[in-house]
Short mmCIF file of C-alpha atoms in Angstrom, two decimals:
data_model
loop_
_atom_site.label_atom_id
_atom_site.label_comp_id
_atom_site.label_asym_id
_atom_site.label_seq_id
_atom_site.Cartn_x
_atom_site.Cartn_y
_atom_site.Cartn_z
CA MET A 1 19.93 13.97 -37.31
CA ARG A 2 21.01 14.55 -33.73
CA GLU A 3 18.58 16.38 -31.49
CA ARG A 4 19.77 19.40 -29.53
CA TYR A 5 19.33 19.34 -25.78
CA GLN A 6 16.94 22.01 -24.53
CA GLY A 7 17.58 23.22 -21.03
CA GLY A 8 14.70 25.65 -21.28
CA TYR A 9 14.44 29.02 -19.62
CA LEU A 10 12.80 30.00 -16.31
CA ARG A 11 11.40 33.47 -15.73
CA HIS A 12 9.00 35.36 -13.49
CA GLY A 13 5.55 35.83 -15.00
CA LEU A 14 3.64 38.87 -13.77
CA ARG A 15 -0.10 38.63 -13.13
CA LYS A 16 -2.84 41.21 -12.62
CA THR A 17 -3.83 39.46 -9.39
CA GLY A 18 -2.18 36.84 -7.27
CA PRO A 19 1.48 36.04 -6.61
CA ILE A 20 4.20 36.08 -9.24
CA ARG A 21 4.59 32.71 -10.95
CA TRP A 22 7.46 30.78 -12.51
CA GLU A 23 7.17 30.18 -16.25
CA PHE A 24 9.21 27.65 -18.21
CA LEU A 25 9.89 28.46 -21.90
CA TRP A 26 11.30 26.24 -24.66
CA TRP A 27 11.30 25.81 -28.43
CA ASP A 28 9.14 23.24 -30.17
CA THR A 29 9.00 22.11 -33.81
CA GLU A 30 5.58 21.69 -35.37
CA PRO A 31 4.85 18.96 -37.99
CA THR A 32 5.22 21.63 -40.71
CA GLY A 33 8.80 22.27 -39.58
CA ARG A 34 7.99 25.69 -38.11
CA ARG A 35 9.63 26.41 -34.75
CA VAL A 36 7.46 27.98 -32.06
CA ARG A 37 8.08 29.15 -28.51
CA ARG A 38 6.15 27.16 -25.85
CA LYS A 39 5.38 28.17 -22.28
CA ALA A 40 4.28 26.22 -19.19
CA VAL A 41 3.55 27.44 -15.66
CA ILE A 42 5.62 25.66 -13.02
CA GLY A 43 4.11 27.27 -9.93
CA THR A 44 4.15 30.43 -7.85
CA VAL A 45 7.05 32.04 -6.02
CA GLU A 46 5.27 31.06 -2.81
CA GLN A 47 5.60 27.40 -3.78
CA TYR A 48 9.17 27.79 -5.10
CA PRO A 49 10.88 30.77 -3.40
CA ASN A 50 14.14 30.58 -5.37
CA LEU A 51 15.42 29.63 -8.82
CA GLU A 52 16.89 26.29 -7.71
CA ASP A 53 13.55 25.12 -6.28
CA ALA A 54 11.80 26.10 -9.51
CA ARG A 55 14.48 24.33 -11.54
CA GLN A 56 13.98 21.12 -9.57
CA ALA A 57 10.21 21.38 -10.04
CA SER A 58 10.65 21.74 -13.81
CA ASN A 59 12.89 18.67 -14.20
CA GLY A 60 10.04 16.39 -15.25
CA LEU A 61 8.92 18.82 -17.96
CA ARG A 62 12.50 19.30 -19.15
CA VAL A 63 12.95 15.55 -19.57
CA SER A 64 9.63 15.33 -21.45
CA ILE A 65 10.58 17.92 -24.05
CA ASN A 66 13.90 16.13 -24.61
CA GLU A 67 12.36 12.66 -25.01
CA ALA A 68 13.45 12.21 -28.63
CA ARG A 69 16.99 13.33 -27.81
CA ASN A 70 17.17 11.04 -24.76
CA ARG A 71 16.65 8.02 -27.01
CA GLN A 72 20.06 8.65 -28.55
CA ARG A 73 22.47 6.25 -26.87
CA GLU A 74 25.20 8.83 -26.28
CA GLN A 75 22.91 11.25 -24.44
CA SER A 76 23.00 11.53 -20.66
CA VAL A 77 19.88 11.10 -18.51
CA SER A 78 20.36 11.33 -14.76
CA VAL A 79 18.43 9.29 -12.20
CA ALA A 80 16.99 12.56 -10.85
CA ASP A 81 15.64 13.42 -14.32
CA LEU A 82 14.18 9.93 -14.64
CA ILE A 83 12.47 10.23 -11.23
CA ALA A 84 11.05 13.64 -12.12
CA HIS A 85 9.68 12.32 -15.42
CA TYR A 86 8.17 9.22 -13.76
CA ILE A 87 6.43 11.33 -11.11
CA ARG A 88 5.13 13.77 -13.72
CA THR A 89 3.75 11.10 -16.05
CA GLU A 90 2.79 8.17 -13.80
CA LEU A 91 2.15 9.48 -10.29
CA VAL A 92 -0.58 11.94 -11.20
CA SER A 93 -4.17 11.84 -10.02
CA ASP A 94 -5.86 12.34 -13.40
CA ARG A 95 -5.09 8.94 -14.96
CA GLY A 96 -8.48 7.45 -13.99
CA ASP A 97 -8.66 3.66 -13.66
CA GLN A 98 -5.17 3.30 -15.18
CA GLY A 99 -3.60 5.35 -12.42
CA LYS A 100 -2.26 4.17 -9.09
CA SER A 101 -4.14 4.62 -5.84
CA HIS A 102 -3.44 7.70 -3.74
CA ALA A 103 -1.70 5.58 -1.10
CA THR A 104 0.64 4.08 -3.72
CA ARG A 105 1.44 7.51 -5.15
CA VAL A 106 2.30 8.87 -1.70
CA VAL A 107 4.51 5.89 -0.80
CA TYR A 108 6.33 5.89 -4.15
CA LYS A 109 7.04 9.63 -3.97
CA ASP A 110 8.28 9.24 -0.39
CA PHE A 111 10.65 6.38 -1.23
CA LEU A 112 11.99 8.16 -4.32
CA SER A 113 12.53 11.54 -2.65
CA ARG A 114 13.77 10.28 0.71
CA TRP A 115 16.03 7.40 -0.30
CA VAL A 116 16.65 6.98 -4.04
CA GLN A 117 17.22 10.54 -5.27
CA PRO A 118 19.68 11.64 -2.55
CA ALA A 119 21.84 8.57 -3.14
CA TRP A 120 21.59 8.12 -6.92
CA GLY A 121 20.11 11.35 -8.33
CA ASN A 122 23.31 12.77 -9.87
CA LEU A 123 24.30 9.50 -11.53
CA ASN A 124 23.65 8.69 -15.19
CA ILE A 125 21.02 5.95 -15.49
CA ARG A 126 23.53 3.90 -17.53
CA ALA A 127 26.07 4.09 -14.69
CA VAL A 128 23.87 2.43 -12.04
CA ARG A 129 25.25 -1.02 -11.25
CA THR A 130 23.50 -4.02 -9.70
CA VAL A 131 26.13 -4.81 -7.05
CA ALA A 132 26.43 -1.15 -6.02
CA VAL A 133 22.69 -0.95 -5.38
CA GLU A 134 22.84 -4.25 -3.48
CA HIS A 135 25.61 -2.95 -1.17
CA TRP A 136 23.74 0.32 -0.67
CA LEU A 137 20.59 -1.50 0.42
CA HIS A 138 22.62 -3.68 2.78
CA ARG A 139 24.01 -0.60 4.56
CA MET A 140 20.73 1.30 4.86
CA THR A 141 19.53 2.33 8.32
CA ARG A 142 16.51 4.10 9.72
CA VAL A 143 16.56 7.69 10.92
CA ASP A 144 17.20 6.51 14.50
CA GLY A 145 20.27 4.54 13.34
CA LYS A 146 18.71 1.09 13.70
CA PRO A 147 18.86 -1.37 10.79
CA MET A 148 16.09 -0.92 8.25
CA ALA A 149 13.55 -3.73 7.97
CA PRO A 150 14.25 -6.13 5.05
CA SER A 151 10.68 -5.64 3.80
CA THR A 152 11.23 -1.88 3.53
CA LYS A 153 14.49 -2.40 1.64
CA ALA A 154 12.70 -4.76 -0.73
CA LYS A 155 10.04 -2.11 -1.40
CA ILE A 156 12.73 0.49 -2.17
CA ARG A 157 14.39 -1.97 -4.57
CA ASN A 158 11.03 -2.62 -6.26
CA VAL A 159 10.35 1.10 -6.72
CA MET A 160 13.81 1.53 -8.26
CA SER A 161 13.05 -1.32 -10.64
CA VAL A 162 9.80 0.39 -11.63
CA ILE A 163 11.52 3.64 -12.62
CA PHE A 164 14.18 1.82 -14.67
CA ASN A 165 11.41 -0.06 -16.47
CA HIS A 166 9.93 3.38 -17.11
CA ALA A 167 13.21 4.40 -18.77
CA ILE A 168 13.12 1.27 -20.95
CA ARG A 169 9.52 1.99 -21.90
CA TYR A 170 10.54 5.46 -23.14
CA GLU A 171 13.55 3.92 -24.93
CA TRP A 172 16.14 5.73 -22.84
CA LEU A 173 17.57 2.31 -21.98
CA GLU A 174 17.72 -0.81 -24.14
CA GLN A 175 15.48 -3.80 -23.46
CA GLY A 176 16.92 -5.98 -20.70
CA ARG A 177 19.08 -3.17 -19.29
CA ASN A 178 17.27 -2.80 -15.96
CA PRO A 179 20.14 -3.01 -13.42
CA ILE A 180 17.76 -3.60 -10.49
CA LEU A 181 16.35 -6.93 -11.73
CA LEU A 182 19.30 -8.92 -10.36
CA VAL A 183 19.60 -7.00 -7.07
CA ARG A 184 19.30 -9.51 -4.22
CA GLN A 185 17.29 -8.26 -1.27
CA SER A 186 15.32 -10.43 1.12
CA ALA A 187 11.81 -9.37 2.12
CA LYS A 188 11.78 -11.67 5.15
CA ARG A 189 9.58 -10.47 7.98
CA GLN A 190 11.13 -9.61 11.33
CA ARG A 191 8.12 -11.01 13.21
CA ILE A 192 5.12 -13.17 12.40
CA PRO A 193 1.92 -11.12 11.98
CA GLU A 194 -0.54 -11.39 14.86
CA TYR A 195 -4.04 -12.76 14.48
CA LEU A 196 -6.89 -13.00 16.97
CA GLU A 197 -8.59 -16.18 18.09
CA VAL A 198 -12.38 -16.30 18.16
CA GLU A 199 -12.43 -15.80 21.94
CA GLU A 200 -10.17 -12.77 21.64
CA LEU A 201 -12.39 -11.23 18.96
CA GLN A 202 -15.44 -11.75 21.15
CA ALA A 203 -13.68 -10.20 24.14
CA LEU A 204 -12.58 -7.20 22.07
CA LEU A 205 -16.08 -6.61 20.66
CA SER A 206 -17.53 -6.69 24.17
CA GLN A 207 -15.31 -3.74 25.16
CA LEU A 208 -16.31 -1.46 22.26
CA ASP A 209 -19.16 1.04 22.00
CA ARG A 210 -21.89 0.49 19.42
CA GLY A 211 -20.48 2.16 16.29
CA PHE A 212 -16.93 0.96 16.87
CA ARG A 213 -18.17 -2.56 17.64
CA VAL A 214 -19.98 -2.69 14.28
CA MET A 215 -16.84 -1.36 12.56
CA VAL A 216 -14.54 -4.03 14.02
CA PHE A 217 -17.16 -6.77 13.50
CA LEU A 218 -17.49 -5.79 9.84
CA ASP A 219 -13.71 -5.76 9.38
CA ALA A 220 -13.22 -9.13 11.11
CA ALA A 221 -16.09 -10.73 9.15
CA THR A 222 -15.05 -9.47 5.71
CA GLY A 223 -11.28 -8.87 5.82
CA LEU A 224 -11.65 -5.38 4.34
CA ARG A 225 -8.51 -3.27 4.17
CA ARG A 226 -8.68 -0.19 6.39
CA SER A 227 -8.74 2.13 3.36
CA GLU A 228 -11.73 0.20 1.99
CA LEU A 229 -13.53 -0.13 5.32
CA LEU A 230 -13.51 3.60 6.07
CA ALA A 231 -14.35 4.49 2.45
CA LEU A 232 -17.67 2.64 2.55
CA LYS A 233 -20.84 4.63 1.99
CA TRP A 234 -24.36 3.45 2.72
CA GLY A 235 -25.07 3.34 -1.01
CA ASP A 236 -22.40 0.63 -1.35
CA ILE A 237 -24.34 -1.78 0.87
CA ASP A 238 -27.16 -3.78 -0.75
CA PHE A 239 -29.31 -5.09 2.09
CA ASP A 240 -31.64 -6.89 -0.34
CA ALA A 241 -28.97 -8.77 -2.28
CA LEU A 242 -26.79 -9.13 0.86
CA HIS A 243 -23.51 -7.90 -0.60
CA ILE A 244 -21.14 -4.95 -0.28
CA ASP A 245 -19.66 -3.16 -3.31
CA VAL A 246 -16.07 -1.97 -2.78
CA ARG A 247 -15.89 1.07 -5.05
CA ARG A 248 -13.19 3.27 -3.58
CA SER A 249 -10.44 3.59 -0.99
CA ILE A 250 -9.42 6.49 1.22
CA TYR A 251 -5.92 7.40 2.38
CA LEU A 252 -5.00 10.57 4.29
CA ASN A 253 -8.58 11.76 3.63
CA VAL A 254 -8.06 11.54 -0.13
CA VAL A 255 -10.52 9.29 -1.97
CA GLY A 256 -9.01 7.16 -4.73
CA ASN A 257 -9.12 3.85 -6.56
CA CYS A 258 -9.01 0.44 -4.94
CA LYS A 259 -5.69 -1.36 -4.71
CA THR A 260 -6.27 -3.85 -7.55
CA GLU A 261 -8.96 -5.02 -9.93
CA ALA A 262 -9.59 -8.03 -7.66
CA SER A 263 -10.19 -5.60 -4.79
CA ARG A 264 -13.27 -4.20 -6.53
CA LYS A 265 -15.17 -7.48 -6.43
CA PRO A 266 -18.37 -7.42 -4.31
CA ILE A 267 -18.27 -9.00 -0.87
CA PRO A 268 -21.05 -11.32 0.37
CA MET A 269 -22.74 -10.16 3.55
CA ASP A 270 -24.02 -12.60 6.18
CA PRO A 271 -27.59 -11.88 7.43
CA ILE A 272 -26.32 -11.38 11.00
CA LEU A 273 -23.77 -8.83 9.76
CA ALA A 274 -26.46 -7.18 7.63
CA SER A 275 -28.72 -6.91 10.68
CA GLU A 276 -25.96 -5.20 12.69
CA LEU A 277 -25.25 -2.74 9.87
CA CYS A 278 -28.96 -2.02 9.38
CA ALA A 279 -29.37 -1.24 13.09
CA TRP A 280 -26.29 1.01 12.99
CA LYS A 281 -27.68 2.86 9.96
CA LYS A 282 -30.86 3.66 11.91
CA ASP A 283 -28.89 4.90 14.93
CA SER A 284 -26.29 6.87 12.97
CA PRO A 285 -26.99 10.57 12.32
CA TYR A 286 -25.47 10.05 8.87
CA GLY A 287 -27.62 7.46 7.14
CA GLN A 288 -28.12 8.81 3.63
CA PRO A 289 -26.86 6.79 0.62
CA ASN A 290 -23.97 9.20 0.03
CA ASP A 291 -22.97 9.37 3.72
CA TRP A 292 -19.94 7.52 5.08
CA VAL A 293 -20.86 4.36 6.98
CA PHE A 294 -18.43 5.36 9.71
CA ALA A 295 -18.64 9.14 9.45
CA SER A 296 -16.75 11.16 12.03
CA PRO A 297 -18.96 13.44 14.15
CA HIS A 298 -15.93 15.71 14.64
CA THR A 299 -16.21 16.74 10.97
CA GLN A 300 -20.03 16.74 10.96
CA GLY A 301 -19.91 13.65 8.77
CA ARG A 302 -17.89 15.23 5.95
CA HIS A 303 -15.09 12.69 6.45
CA PRO A 304 -14.84 9.20 7.93
CA TYR A 305 -12.87 8.51 11.09
CA TRP A 306 -9.08 8.74 10.94
CA PRO A 307 -7.73 5.14 11.13
CA GLY A 308 -4.65 5.90 13.23
CA ILE A 309 -6.66 7.74 15.88
CA LEU A 310 -9.23 4.93 16.00
CA LEU A 311 -6.46 2.42 16.57
CA SER A 312 -4.61 4.33 19.31
CA ARG A 313 -7.60 5.81 21.18
CA VAL A 314 -10.32 3.20 20.75
CA ILE A 315 -9.29 -0.27 19.57
CA ARG A 316 -5.99 -0.83 21.40
CA PRO A 317 -7.32 0.47 24.76
CA ALA A 318 -10.34 -1.84 24.32
CA ALA A 319 -7.99 -4.76 23.60
CA ALA A 320 -6.04 -3.97 26.77
CA ARG A 321 -9.26 -3.95 28.82
CA ALA A 322 -10.14 -7.33 27.28
CA GLY A 323 -6.80 -8.75 28.44
CA ILE A 324 -5.37 -9.08 24.92
CA ARG A 325 -1.59 -8.62 24.99
CA LYS A 326 -1.03 -8.86 21.25
CA ARG A 327 -0.14 -5.72 19.32
CA ILE A 328 -3.18 -5.06 17.18
CA GLY A 329 -3.19 -3.18 13.89
CA TRP A 330 -5.84 -2.82 11.21
CA HIS A 331 -4.33 -5.67 9.23
CA THR A 332 -4.67 -7.94 12.29
CA PHE A 333 -8.37 -8.33 11.49
CA ARG A 334 -7.59 -9.20 7.87
CA HIS A 335 -5.04 -11.82 8.98
CA SER A 336 -7.55 -13.17 11.50
CA PHE A 337 -10.24 -13.49 8.83
CA ALA A 338 -7.96 -15.49 6.51
CA THR A 339 -6.63 -17.68 9.32
CA LEU A 340 -10.10 -18.55 10.63
CA LEU A 341 -11.32 -19.37 7.13
CA MET A 342 -8.43 -21.78 6.62
CA ALA A 343 -8.97 -23.29 10.09
CA ASN A 344 -12.58 -23.99 9.13
CA GLY A 345 -11.32 -26.03 6.18
CA GLU A 346 -12.61 -23.67 3.49
CA ASN A 347 -11.49 -24.18 -0.09
CA VAL A 348 -8.36 -22.15 -0.90
CA LYS A 349 -10.01 -20.59 -3.95
CA VAL A 350 -12.96 -19.49 -1.80
CA VAL A 351 -10.58 -17.90 0.71
CA GLN A 352 -8.73 -16.12 -2.11
CA GLU A 353 -12.00 -14.74 -3.50
CA LEU A 354 -13.18 -13.56 -0.08
CA MET A 355 -9.81 -11.90 0.57
CA ARG A 356 -9.93 -10.46 -2.97
CA HIS A 357 -6.36 -11.45 -3.72
CA ALA A 358 -5.07 -11.65 -7.27
CA ASN A 359 -3.76 -15.20 -6.67
CA CYS A 360 -3.79 -18.00 -4.09
CA ARG A 361 -0.08 -17.65 -3.30
CA CYS A 362 -0.60 -14.34 -1.52
CA THR A 363 -3.45 -15.86 0.49
CA LEU A 364 -1.47 -18.89 1.64
CA GLU A 365 2.01 -17.43 2.14
CA ILE A 366 1.25 -14.02 3.62
CA TYR A 367 -2.16 -13.87 5.25
CA SER A 368 -3.22 -17.26 6.54
CA GLN A 369 -1.58 -19.06 9.46
CA ALA A 370 -2.26 -22.48 10.92
CA ARG A 371 -3.68 -22.26 14.44
CA THR A 372 -1.73 -24.04 17.19
CA GLN A 373 -4.51 -26.47 18.05
CA ALA A 374 -4.97 -27.37 14.37
CA LYS A 375 -1.24 -28.08 14.05
CA ARG A 376 -1.30 -30.17 17.23
CA GLU A 377 -4.25 -32.24 15.98
CA ALA A 378 -2.66 -32.70 12.54
CA GLN A 379 0.56 -33.92 14.14
CA HIS A 380 -1.37 -36.28 16.42
CA ARG A 381 -3.10 -37.90 13.44
CA VAL A 382 0.31 -38.63 11.88
CA VAL A 383 1.60 -40.08 15.17
CA GLU A 384 -1.44 -42.37 15.37
CA MET A 385 -0.63 -43.65 11.88
CA ILE A 386 2.94 -44.52 12.91
CA VAL A 387 2.46 -45.85 16.44
CA PRO A 388 0.11 -48.79 17.26
CA ARG A 389 -3.23 -47.73 18.74
CA GLU A 390 -2.71 -49.54 22.08
CA GLN A 391 0.65 -47.84 22.65
CA VAL A 392 -0.86 -44.43 21.86
CA ASP A 393 -3.65 -44.95 24.40
CA ASN A 394 -1.20 -46.04 27.13
CA GLN A 395 1.14 -43.12 26.51
CA ARG A 396 -1.73 -40.64 26.47
CA LEU A 397 -2.92 -41.92 29.88
CA GLU A 398 0.61 -41.40 31.25
CA VAL A 399 0.76 -37.86 29.84
CA LEU A 400 -2.65 -36.98 31.29
CA ALA A 401 -1.55 -38.23 34.70
CA ILE A 402 1.50 -35.96 34.60
CA ALA A 403 -0.61 -33.09 33.26
CA LYS A 404 -2.57 -32.88 36.51
CA SER A 405 0.48 -31.52 38.26
CA GLU A 406 2.26 -29.81 35.33
CA SER A 407 1.05 -26.55 33.80
CA PHE A 408 2.20 -27.55 30.31
CA GLY A 409 -0.45 -30.26 30.18
CA ALA A 410 -3.31 -27.77 29.93
CA ALA A 411 -3.17 -27.84 26.16
CA LEU A 412 -3.25 -31.65 26.08
CA VAL A 413 -6.21 -32.23 28.37
#
């Protein structure tokens, strides 16, 4: 039997105290066959000043109560309805370990509301075509009119694929009907990520005050993500067993889950690093087990430092004083950690475990880079295999003679 579509009914609900609220009413059928009127509160009139705003806010609930009907092939489900249902069921904070991190929820909501819904919201999910999405991504620009980065376009495509998989999971689309799977979109980087050499790290640390020096040293020696670094509490650090437990992340001052299961693995702590942290704990006014390791004095220790402010007001000015011209971000220390590990000849699996990546591919392709000197030495070993030893020695003497008067020879001497 065909299910009727229920658009529901919105009304003002009066309260003894507080602002008037929007209430959404619909009919439901109990297992006995008896029909009953249901009611759900959407929000207050302060949150949604007019009927249209309240209607948009109730889209996710409206899709939920029509789930059985939406499985019927001839029924229409718009992309806006699908987005609303996905946000209501998947991007909520009460899903525990199965839920996404706060940072992921914020980014997904931003991509869906800023880019996907305005362009595709009114379209039926069955009418979305692969080539049309591909052309749309190709034409996308930033707010300032400049071309959007390929990596950002790839993330938007991936989020779209996620919501169409959500539709398949709820049987609103047939298996294999995700139109985004075949959308071609490069994720090629526009520039190679920066990393710091050992000398640059030492110079940077020498320009930082005590607490910030320990913070950057810890990040460079462990490769912690910024959300994990600033979410550390003293109770997470085991000075006896010499390891750090990564139990949470923090984004926009909201504490949430770590990025992945691999991210929750404990991190070994070198005795020198442990000594620095122990000394900082004694000097910090916030040294209790439940205190943040890098608590902000501006909030009397209630919150850790804000990462963007640390970067712009502390770390980058210190890098400039140290003569470092590279553009440093929080991930620079993570890239540096992976690159130095690989330069030291560490086993790839060990590097993956220390970086807490789900697989080695991410470690090798994204985070680690071969240092220039290592590449030069590797190339020289191949040249020595091809060219006779005597000829190599003679040519090297000629190059060194030229190098005395040519600046490019500095790297060869």
